[in-house]
Coordinates of N, CA and C in Angstrom, one line a residue:
Chain A
E1 N 3.8 111.7 88.3 CA 3.1 110.5 88.5 C 3.0 110.2 90.0
D2 N 1.9 109.8 90.5 CA 1.7 109.4 91.9 C 2.4 108.2 92.2
Q3 N 3.1 108.2 93.4 CA 3.8 107.0 93.8 C 3.6 106.8 95.3
V4 N 3.6 105.5 95.6 CA 3.4 105.0 97.0 C 4.4 104.0 97.3
T5 N 5.2 104.2 98.4 CA 6.2 103.2 98.8 C 5.9 102.8 100.2
Q6 N 5.9 101.5 100.4 CA 5.6 100.9 101.7 C 6.8 100.2 102.3
S7 N 7.0 100.4 103.6 CA 8.2 99.7 104.2 C 7.8 99.3 105.6
P8 N 8.4 98.2 106.1 CA 9.2 97.3 105.4 C 8.3 96.4 104.5
E9 N 9.0 95.6 103.6 CA 8.2 94.7 102.8 C 7.6 93.6 103.6
A10 N 8.3 93.2 104.6 CA 7.8 92.2 105.5 C 8.2 92.5 106.9
L11 N 7.4 92.1 107.9 CA 7.6 92.4 109.3 C 7.1 91.2 110.1
R12 N 8.0 90.7 110.9 CA 7.6 89.6 111.8 C 7.7 90.0 113.3
L13 N 6.6 89.9 114.0 CA 6.5 90.3 115.4 C 6.1 89.2 116.3
Q14 N 6.4 89.3 117.5 CA 5.9 88.4 118.5 C 4.6 89.0 119.0
E15 N 3.7 88.1 119.4 CA 2.4 88.6 120.0 C 2.7 89.6 121.1
G16 N 2.0 90.7 121.0 CA 2.2 91.8 122.1 C 3.3 92.8 121.8
E17 N 4.1 92.5 120.7 CA 5.2 93.4 120.4 C 4.7 94.5 119.4
S18 N 4.6 95.7 119.9 CA 4.0 96.8 119.1 C 5.0 97.3 118.0
S19 N 4.5 97.8 116.9 CA 5.4 98.3 115.9 C 4.6 99.2 114.9
S20 N 5.3 99.7 113.9 CA 4.6 100.6 112.9 C 5.0 100.2 111.5
L21 N 4.1 100.4 110.6 CA 4.3 100.3 109.2 C 4.3 101.6 108.5
N22 N 5.1 101.8 107.5 CA 5.3 103.1 106.9 C 4.7 103.1 105.5
C23 N 4.1 104.3 105.1 CA 3.7 104.5 103.7 C 4.1 105.9 103.3
S24 N 5.1 106.0 102.4 CA 5.5 107.3 101.9 C 4.8 107.5 100.6
Y25 N 4.4 108.7 100.3 CA 3.7 109.0 99.1 C 4.1 110.3 98.4
T26 N 4.0 110.3 97.1 CA 4.1 111.6 96.4 C 2.9 111.6 95.5
V27 N 2.2 112.7 95.6 CA 0.9 112.9 94.8 C 0.7 114.3 94.5
S28 N 0.1 114.6 93.4 CA -0.2 116.0 93.0 C -1.5 116.5 93.8
G29 N -1.4 116.7 95.0 CA -2.5 117.1 95.8 C -3.2 115.9 96.4
L30 N -3.2 115.7 97.7 CA -3.8 114.5 98.3 C -5.3 114.7 98.5
R31 N -6.1 113.8 98.0 CA -7.5 113.8 98.2 C -7.8 112.9 99.4
G32 N -7.1 111.8 99.4 CA -7.4 110.8 100.5 C -6.3 109.7 100.5
L33 N -6.0 109.2 101.7 CA -5.0 108.1 101.8 C -5.8 107.0 102.5
F34 N -5.7 105.8 101.9 CA -6.5 104.7 102.4 C -5.6 103.6 102.9
W35 N -6.0 102.9 103.9 CA -5.4 101.7 104.4 C -6.3 100.5 104.2
Y36 N -5.8 99.4 103.7 CA -6.6 98.2 103.5 C -5.8 97.1 104.1
R37 N -6.5 96.0 104.5 CA -5.9 94.8 105.0 C -6.3 93.7 104.0
Q38 N -5.3 92.8 103.6 CA -5.6 91.8 102.6 C -5.1 90.5 103.2
D39 N -6.0 89.5 103.4 CA -5.7 88.2 103.8 C -5.4 87.3 102.5
P40 N -4.6 86.3 102.7 CA -4.3 85.4 101.5 C -5.6 84.9 100.8
G41 N -5.6 85.1 99.5 CA -6.7 84.6 98.7 C -8.0 85.4 98.8
K42 N -7.9 86.6 99.4 CA -9.1 87.4 99.5 C -8.8 88.8 99.0
G43 N -9.9 89.6 98.8 CA -9.7 90.9 98.4 C -9.4 91.9 99.5
P44 N -8.9 93.1 99.2 CA -8.5 94.0 100.3 C -9.8 94.4 101.1
E45 N -9.6 94.5 102.4 CA -10.7 94.9 103.3 C -10.3 96.3 103.8
F46 N -11.3 97.2 103.6 CA -11.1 98.6 104.0 C -10.8 98.8 105.5
L47 N -9.8 99.6 105.9 CA -9.6 99.9 107.3 C -9.8 101.4 107.6
F48 N -9.1 102.3 106.9 CA -9.2 103.7 107.3 C -9.1 104.6 106.0
T49 N -9.6 105.8 106.1 CA -9.3 106.9 105.2 C -8.8 108.1 106.0
L50 N -7.7 108.7 105.5 CA -7.2 109.9 106.1 C -7.2 111.0 105.0
Y51 N -7.6 112.2 105.4 CA -7.7 113.2 104.4 C -6.7 114.4 104.6
S52 N -6.3 114.7 105.8 CA -5.4 115.8 106.0 C -4.3 115.5 107.0
A53 N -3.2 116.2 106.9 CA -2.1 116.1 107.8 C -2.5 116.3 109.2
G54 N -2.1 115.5 110.1 CA -2.4 115.6 111.5 C -3.6 114.7 111.9
E55 N -4.3 114.2 110.9 CA -5.5 113.4 111.2 C -5.0 112.0 111.7
E56 N -5.8 111.4 112.6 CA -5.5 110.1 113.2 C -6.9 109.4 113.2
K57 N -6.8 108.0 113.0 CA -8.0 107.2 113.2 C -7.6 105.9 113.8
E58 N -8.5 105.4 114.7 CA -8.2 104.1 115.4 C -9.2 103.1 115.2
K59 N -8.8 101.9 115.2 CA -9.7 100.7 115.2 C -9.1 99.6 115.9
E60 N -9.6 99.2 117.0 CA -9.1 98.1 117.9 C -7.6 98.4 118.1
R61 N -6.7 97.5 117.7 CA -5.3 97.7 117.9 C -4.5 98.5 116.9
L62 N -5.2 99.0 115.9 CA -4.6 99.8 114.9 C -4.9 101.3 115.0
K63 N -3.9 102.1 114.7 CA -4.0 103.5 114.6 C -3.3 104.0 113.4
A64 N -4.0 104.8 112.6 CA -3.3 105.3 111.4 C -3.2 106.8 111.6
T65 N -2.0 107.3 111.1 CA -1.7 108.7 111.2 C -1.2 109.2 109.9
L66 N -1.3 110.6 109.7 CA -0.9 111.1 108.4 C -0.1 112.4 108.5
T67 N 1.0 112.5 107.7 CA 1.7 113.8 107.6 C 1.6 114.2 106.1
K68 N 2.3 115.2 105.7 CA 2.3 115.7 104.4 C 3.0 114.8 103.4
K69 N 3.9 113.9 104.0 CA 4.7 113.0 103.1 C 4.5 111.5 103.4
E70 N 3.9 111.2 104.5 CA 3.8 109.8 104.8 C 2.7 109.5 105.8
S71 N 2.4 108.2 105.9 CA 1.4 107.7 106.8 C 2.0 106.5 107.6
F72 N 1.6 106.4 108.8 CA 2.0 105.3 109.6 C 0.8 104.5 110.1
L73 N 0.9 103.2 110.1 CA -0.1 102.3 110.7 C 0.6 101.7 111.9
H74 N 0.1 102.2 113.1 CA 0.7 101.7 114.3 C -0.1 100.5 114.8
I75 N 0.6 99.4 115.2 CA -0.1 98.2 115.7 C 0.3 98.0 117.1
T76 N -0.6 98.1 118.0 CA -0.4 98.0 119.5 C -0.7 96.6 120.0
A77 N 0.2 96.0 120.6 CA 0.0 94.6 121.2 C -0.7 93.7 120.2
P78 N 0.0 93.5 119.1 CA -0.7 92.7 118.0 C -0.9 91.2 118.5
K79 N -2.0 90.6 117.8 CA -2.3 89.2 118.0 C -2.1 88.5 116.7
P80 N -2.0 87.2 116.8 CA -1.8 86.4 115.5 C -2.8 86.7 114.4
E81 N -4.0 87.0 114.8 CA -5.1 87.3 113.8 C -4.9 88.6 113.1
D82 N -3.9 89.4 113.5 CA -3.5 90.6 112.8 C -2.6 90.3 111.6
S83 N -2.2 89.1 111.5 CA -1.3 88.7 110.4 C -2.0 88.9 109.1
A84 N -1.4 89.6 108.2 CA -2.1 89.9 106.9 C -1.1 90.8 106.1
T85 N -1.4 91.1 104.9 CA -0.7 92.2 104.1 C -1.5 93.5 104.3
Y86 N -0.8 94.5 104.6 CA -1.4 95.8 104.8 C -1.1 96.7 103.6
L87 N -2.1 97.2 102.9 CA -1.9 98.0 101.7 C -2.3 99.5 102.0
C88 N -1.5 100.3 101.4 CA -1.7 101.8 101.5 C -2.0 102.2 100.0
A89 N -2.9 103.2 99.9 CA -3.2 103.7 98.6 C -3.6 105.2 98.7
V90 N -3.3 106.0 97.7 CA -3.6 107.4 97.7 C -4.5 107.7 96.5
Q91 N -5.3 108.8 96.7 CA -6.2 109.3 95.7 C -5.8 110.7 95.5
A92 N -5.5 111.1 94.2 CA -5.1 112.5 94.0 C -6.3 113.4 93.8
A93 N -6.0 114.7 94.2 CA -7.0 115.7 94.1 C -7.1 116.4 92.8
S94 N -6.0 116.3 92.0 CA -6.0 117.1 90.8 C -6.1 116.1 89.6
G95 N -6.4 116.7 88.5 CA -6.6 115.8 87.3 C -8.0 115.3 87.2
G96 N -8.3 114.8 86.0 CA -9.7 114.3 85.8 C -10.0 113.0 86.3
S97 N -9.0 112.2 86.8 CA -9.3 110.9 87.2 C -9.0 110.7 88.7
N98 N -9.6 111.6 89.5 CA -9.2 111.5 90.9 C -9.9 110.5 91.7
Y99 N -10.6 109.5 91.0 CA -11.2 108.4 91.7 C -10.2 107.2 91.7
K100 N -9.1 107.3 91.0 CA -8.2 106.1 90.9 C -7.5 106.0 92.2
L101 N -7.2 104.8 92.7 CA -6.3 104.6 93.8 C -5.0 104.1 93.3
T102 N -3.9 104.7 93.8 CA -2.6 104.2 93.5 C -2.1 103.5 94.7
F103 N -1.8 102.2 94.6 CA -1.4 101.4 95.7 C 0.1 101.2 95.8
G104 N 0.5 101.0 97.1 CA 1.9 100.5 97.3 C 1.9 99.0 97.2
K105 N 3.0 98.4 97.3 CA 3.1 96.9 97.2 C 2.7 96.2 98.5
G106 N 2.6 96.9 99.5 CA 2.1 96.3 100.8 C 3.2 95.9 101.7
T107 N 2.8 95.7 103.0 CA 3.7 95.1 104.0 C 3.1 93.8 104.5
L108 N 3.8 92.8 104.4 CA 3.3 91.5 104.9 C 3.7 91.4 106.4
L109 N 2.7 91.4 107.2 CA 2.9 91.3 108.7 C 2.6 89.9 109.2
T110 N 3.5 89.3 109.9 CA 3.3 88.0 110.6 C 3.5 88.2 112.1
V111 N 2.5 87.8 112.8 CA 2.5 87.9 114.3 C 2.5 86.5 114.8
N112 N 3.6 86.2 115.5 CA 3.8 84.8 116.1 C 3.3 84.7 117.5
P113 N 2.6 83.6 117.8 CA 2.0 83.5 119.2 C 3.1 83.3 120.2
Chain B
G1 N -25.0 93.6 104.7 CA -25.5 93.3 103.4 C -24.5 92.6 102.6
A2 N -24.9 92.2 101.4 CA -23.9 91.5 100.5 C -22.9 92.4 100.0
G3 N -21.7 91.9 99.9 CA -20.6 92.6 99.4 C -20.4 92.5 97.9
V4 N -19.3 92.8 97.4 CA -19.0 92.7 96.0 C -18.7 91.2 95.7
S5 N -19.3 90.6 94.7 CA -19.0 89.2 94.4 C -18.4 89.2 93.0
Q6 N -17.5 88.2 92.8 CA -16.8 87.9 91.6 C -16.9 86.5 91.2
S7 N -16.9 86.2 89.9 CA -16.9 84.8 89.5 C -16.2 84.7 88.1
P8 N -15.5 83.6 87.9 CA -15.2 82.5 88.8 C -14.1 83.0 89.8
S9 N -13.9 82.2 90.9 CA -12.9 82.5 91.8 C -11.5 82.2 91.3
N10 N -11.5 81.1 90.4 CA -10.2 80.7 89.8 C -10.5 80.4 88.3
K11 N -9.6 80.7 87.5 CA -9.8 80.4 86.0 C -8.4 80.0 85.5
V12 N -8.3 78.8 84.9 CA -7.1 78.3 84.3 C -7.5 78.2 82.8
T13 N -6.6 78.8 82.0 CA -6.9 78.8 80.5 C -5.6 78.6 79.8
E14 N -5.8 78.3 78.5 CA -4.6 78.1 77.7 C -4.3 79.4 76.9
K15 N -3.0 79.6 76.7 CA -2.6 80.8 75.9 C -3.4 80.9 74.6
G16 N -3.9 82.1 74.3 CA -4.6 82.3 73.1 C -6.1 82.2 73.2
K17 N -6.6 81.7 74.3 CA -8.0 81.6 74.5 C -8.6 82.9 75.1
D18 N -9.9 83.1 74.9 CA -10.5 84.3 75.5 C -11.1 83.9 76.9
V19 N -11.2 84.9 77.8 CA -11.8 84.6 79.1 C -12.7 85.8 79.5
E20 N -13.7 85.5 80.2 CA -14.6 86.5 80.8 C -14.7 86.4 82.3
L21 N -14.5 87.6 82.9 CA -14.6 87.6 84.4 C -15.8 88.5 84.8
R22 N -16.5 88.1 85.8 CA -17.7 88.8 86.1 C -17.6 89.4 87.5
C23 N -18.3 90.6 87.6 CA -18.3 91.3 88.9 C -19.7 91.8 89.2
D24 N -20.2 91.5 90.4 CA -21.5 92.0 90.9 C -21.2 93.0 92.0
P25 N -21.5 94.3 91.8 CA -21.1 95.3 92.8 C -22.2 95.3 93.9
I26 N -21.9 96.0 95.0 CA -22.8 96.2 96.1 C -24.0 96.9 95.5
S27 N -25.2 96.5 95.9 CA -26.4 97.1 95.4 C -26.5 98.5 95.8
G28 N -26.8 99.4 94.8 CA -26.9 100.8 95.0 C -25.6 101.6 94.7
H29 N -24.5 100.9 94.6 CA -23.3 101.5 94.2 C -23.2 101.9 92.7
T30 N -22.9 103.1 92.5 CA -23.0 103.6 91.1 C -21.6 103.5 90.4
A31 N -20.6 103.4 91.2 CA -19.2 103.4 90.6 C -18.6 102.0 90.7
L32 N -17.9 101.6 89.7 CA -17.3 100.2 89.7 C -16.0 100.3 89.1
Y33 N -15.0 99.6 89.6 CA -13.6 99.6 89.2 C -13.1 98.2 89.0
W34 N -12.2 98.1 88.1 CA -11.4 96.8 88.0 C -9.9 97.2 88.2
Y35 N -9.3 96.3 89.0 CA -7.8 96.4 89.2 C -7.2 95.0 88.9
R36 N -5.9 95.1 88.7 CA -5.1 93.8 88.5 C -4.0 93.8 89.6
Q37 N -3.8 92.6 90.2 CA -2.8 92.4 91.2 C -1.9 91.3 90.7
S38 N -0.7 91.7 90.2 CA 0.3 90.7 89.8 C 1.2 90.4 90.9
L39 N 1.8 89.2 90.8 CA 2.7 88.7 91.9 C 3.8 89.8 92.1
G40 N 4.0 90.2 93.4 CA 5.0 91.1 93.7 C 4.8 92.6 93.3
Q41 N 3.6 92.8 92.8 CA 3.3 94.2 92.3 C 2.1 94.7 93.1
G42 N 2.0 96.0 93.1 CA 0.8 96.6 93.8 C -0.4 96.5 92.9
L43 N -1.6 96.8 93.4 CA -2.8 96.8 92.6 C -2.7 97.9 91.5
E44 N -3.1 97.5 90.3 CA -3.0 98.4 89.1 C -4.4 98.7 88.6
F45 N -4.7 99.9 88.5 CA -6.0 100.3 88.0 C -6.2 100.0 86.5
L46 N -7.3 99.4 86.2 CA -7.6 99.0 84.8 C -8.7 99.9 84.2
I47 N -9.9 100.0 84.8 CA -11.0 100.7 84.2 C -12.0 101.1 85.3
Y48 N -12.8 102.2 85.0 CA -13.7 102.8 85.9 C -15.0 103.1 85.2
F49 N -16.1 102.7 85.8 CA -17.5 103.0 85.4 C -18.2 103.8 86.4
Q50 N -18.9 104.9 85.9 CA -19.6 105.7 86.8 C -21.0 106.0 86.2
G51 N -22.0 105.4 86.7 CA -23.4 105.6 86.2 C -23.4 105.4 84.7
N52 N -24.0 106.4 84.0 CA -24.1 106.2 82.5 C -23.0 107.0 81.8
S53 N -22.0 107.4 82.5 CA -20.9 108.2 81.8 C -20.0 107.2 81.1
A54 N -19.3 107.7 80.1 CA -18.3 106.9 79.4 C -17.3 106.4 80.4
P55 N -16.9 105.1 80.3 CA -15.9 104.6 81.2 C -14.5 105.2 81.0
D56 N -13.7 105.2 82.0 CA -12.3 105.5 81.9 C -11.5 104.3 81.7
K57 N -11.1 104.1 80.5 CA -10.4 102.8 80.1 C -8.9 103.0 80.1
S58 N -8.4 104.1 80.7 CA -7.0 104.5 80.5 C -6.0 103.5 81.1
G59 N -6.4 102.6 82.0 CA -5.5 101.6 82.6 C -5.5 100.3 81.9
L60 N -6.3 100.1 80.9 CA -6.3 98.8 80.2 C -4.9 98.7 79.5
P61 N -4.2 97.5 79.7 CA -2.8 97.4 79.2 C -2.7 97.2 77.7
S62 N -3.8 96.7 77.1 CA -3.7 96.5 75.6 C -5.1 96.4 75.1
D63 N -5.2 96.4 73.8 CA -6.6 96.3 73.2 C -7.2 94.9 73.3
R64 N -6.4 94.0 73.9 CA -7.0 92.6 74.1 C -8.0 92.7 75.3
F65 N -7.9 93.7 76.1 CA -8.7 93.9 77.3 C -9.9 94.8 77.0
S66 N -11.1 94.4 77.4 CA -12.3 95.2 77.3 C -13.2 94.9 78.5
A67 N -14.1 95.9 78.7 CA -15.0 95.7 79.8 C -16.3 96.4 79.5
E68 N -17.4 95.8 80.0 CA -18.7 96.5 79.9 C -19.4 96.4 81.2
R69 N -20.4 97.3 81.3 CA -21.2 97.2 82.5 C -22.7 97.4 82.0
T70 N -23.5 96.4 82.3 CA -24.8 96.4 81.8 C -25.8 96.8 82.8
G71 N -26.7 97.7 82.4 CA -27.8 98.2 83.3 C -27.3 98.8 84.6
G72 N -26.0 99.4 84.5 CA -25.5 100.1 85.6 C -25.2 99.2 86.8
S73 N -25.1 97.8 86.6 CA -24.8 96.9 87.7 C -23.7 96.0 87.4
V74 N -24.0 94.8 86.9 CA -23.0 93.8 86.6 C -22.0 94.2 85.6
S75 N -20.7 93.9 85.8 CA -19.7 94.2 84.9 C -19.0 92.9 84.4
T76 N -18.5 92.9 83.2 CA -17.7 91.8 82.7 C -16.4 92.3 82.1
L77 N -15.3 91.7 82.5 CA -14.0 92.1 82.0 C -13.6 90.9 81.1
T78 N -13.3 91.2 79.8 CA -13.0 90.2 78.8 C -11.5 90.4 78.4
I79 N -10.8 89.3 78.4 CA -9.4 89.3 77.9 C -9.4 88.4 76.7
Q80 N -9.1 88.9 75.5 CA -9.0 88.1 74.3 C -7.6 87.6 74.1
R81 N -7.5 86.5 73.5 CA -6.1 85.9 73.1 C -5.2 86.0 74.3
T82 N -5.5 85.4 75.4 CA -4.7 85.5 76.6 C -3.3 85.2 76.4
Q83 N -2.4 85.9 77.1 CA -1.0 85.6 77.2 C -0.6 85.3 78.6
Q84 N 0.6 84.7 78.7 CA 1.0 84.3 80.1 C 1.2 85.4 81.0
E85 N 1.6 86.6 80.5 CA 1.7 87.8 81.3 C 0.4 88.3 81.8
D86 N -0.7 87.8 81.3 CA -2.0 88.2 81.9 C -2.4 87.5 83.2
S87 N -1.6 86.5 83.5 CA -1.8 85.7 84.8 C -1.7 86.7 86.0
A88 N -2.7 86.8 86.8 CA -2.8 87.7 87.9 C -4.1 87.5 88.6
V89 N -4.3 88.2 89.7 CA -5.6 88.3 90.3 C -6.3 89.5 89.9
Y90 N -7.5 89.4 89.4 CA -8.3 90.5 88.9 C -9.4 90.9 90.0
L91 N -9.3 92.1 90.5 CA -10.1 92.5 91.6 C -11.1 93.6 91.1
C92 N -12.3 93.4 91.5 CA -13.4 94.4 91.2 C -13.7 95.1 92.5
A93 N -14.0 96.4 92.4 CA -14.4 97.2 93.6 C -15.6 98.0 93.2
S94 N -16.4 98.4 94.2 CA -17.5 99.4 93.9 C -17.5 100.4 95.0
S95 N -18.1 101.6 94.7 CA -18.3 102.6 95.7 C -19.6 103.3 95.4
L96 N -20.1 104.0 96.5 CA -21.4 104.5 96.4 C -21.5 105.5 95.2
T97 N -20.5 106.4 95.1 CA -20.4 107.2 93.9 C -18.9 107.2 93.6
G98 N -18.4 108.0 92.8 CA -17.0 108.1 92.5 C -16.3 109.0 93.6
D99 N -15.3 109.7 93.2 CA -14.6 110.6 94.0 C -14.0 110.0 95.2
T100 N -14.2 110.5 96.4 CA -13.5 110.0 97.6 C -14.3 108.9 98.3
D101 N -15.4 108.4 97.8 CA -16.1 107.3 98.4 C -15.2 106.1 98.6
T102 N -15.3 105.4 99.7 CA -14.5 104.2 99.9 C -14.8 103.2 98.9
Q103 N -13.8 102.6 98.3 CA -13.9 101.5 97.4 C -13.9 100.1 98.1
Y104 N -14.9 99.3 97.9 CA -15.0 98.0 98.6 C -14.7 97.0 97.5
F105 N -13.8 96.1 97.9 CA -13.3 95.1 97.0 C -14.0 93.7 97.1
G106 N -14.1 93.1 95.9 CA -14.5 91.7 95.9 C -13.4 90.7 96.2
P107 N -13.6 89.4 96.2 CA -12.6 88.5 96.5 C -11.6 88.2 95.4
G108 N -11.9 88.7 94.2 CA -11.0 88.5 93.1 C -11.2 87.2 92.3
T109 N -10.7 87.3 91.1 CA -10.6 86.1 90.2 C -9.1 85.8 90.0
R110 N -8.6 84.7 90.3 CA -7.2 84.3 90.0 C -7.2 83.7 88.6
L111 N -6.5 84.4 87.7 CA -6.4 83.9 86.3 C -5.0 83.3 86.1
T112 N -4.9 82.1 85.6 CA -3.7 81.4 85.3 C -3.7 81.1 83.8
V113 N -2.8 81.6 83.0 CA -2.7 81.3 81.6 C -1.5 80.4 81.4
L114 N -1.8 79.2 80.9 CA -0.7 78.2 80.7 C -0.1 78.3 79.3

């Protein structure tokens, strides 16, 4: 069974204090790893897709990286508006239902001014 | 362009009543998904529609749950005889096709069963 574990559950940073969020996964062949951002009362907003180990993607202050066992979301010099829950999800390559996303429980990031 | 829309945004119902939740996917997207997000839990896959193919209902938690998609566009998730454990946020997503296409989510419907 595919599993996704995110850590820490919650992270509080000061504005400008860089850090990383972790997403560990076990999947029967990775088709894609997805990062989403979710604000309170809203649906998840797509950030990145990573497909193979060694791949990196960047968007503003965020950079996502991928290894064979985990992904990191690095946040450089965060601002209060980066406060949100960050969700990681995997899509398996094998089996007949490889469109399903298996999500972790998320990391709640709070950035204080 | 317009994103995925869902209605209602909030629904409060009494135990035992039936509810219908609606999803309008992004225009041109052939794949549609329903997920459930319970407090403290990750998003849980419920059902998948792709074009005219038979839906994948493997994630539906009980036979009280059903969904349909009319004309390859709008979808309705129906929960019959609601129970308190059905209280959650129900999220709809759509993608251009299935497979590895990015899934774009709607704002969700928060269901509260009293």
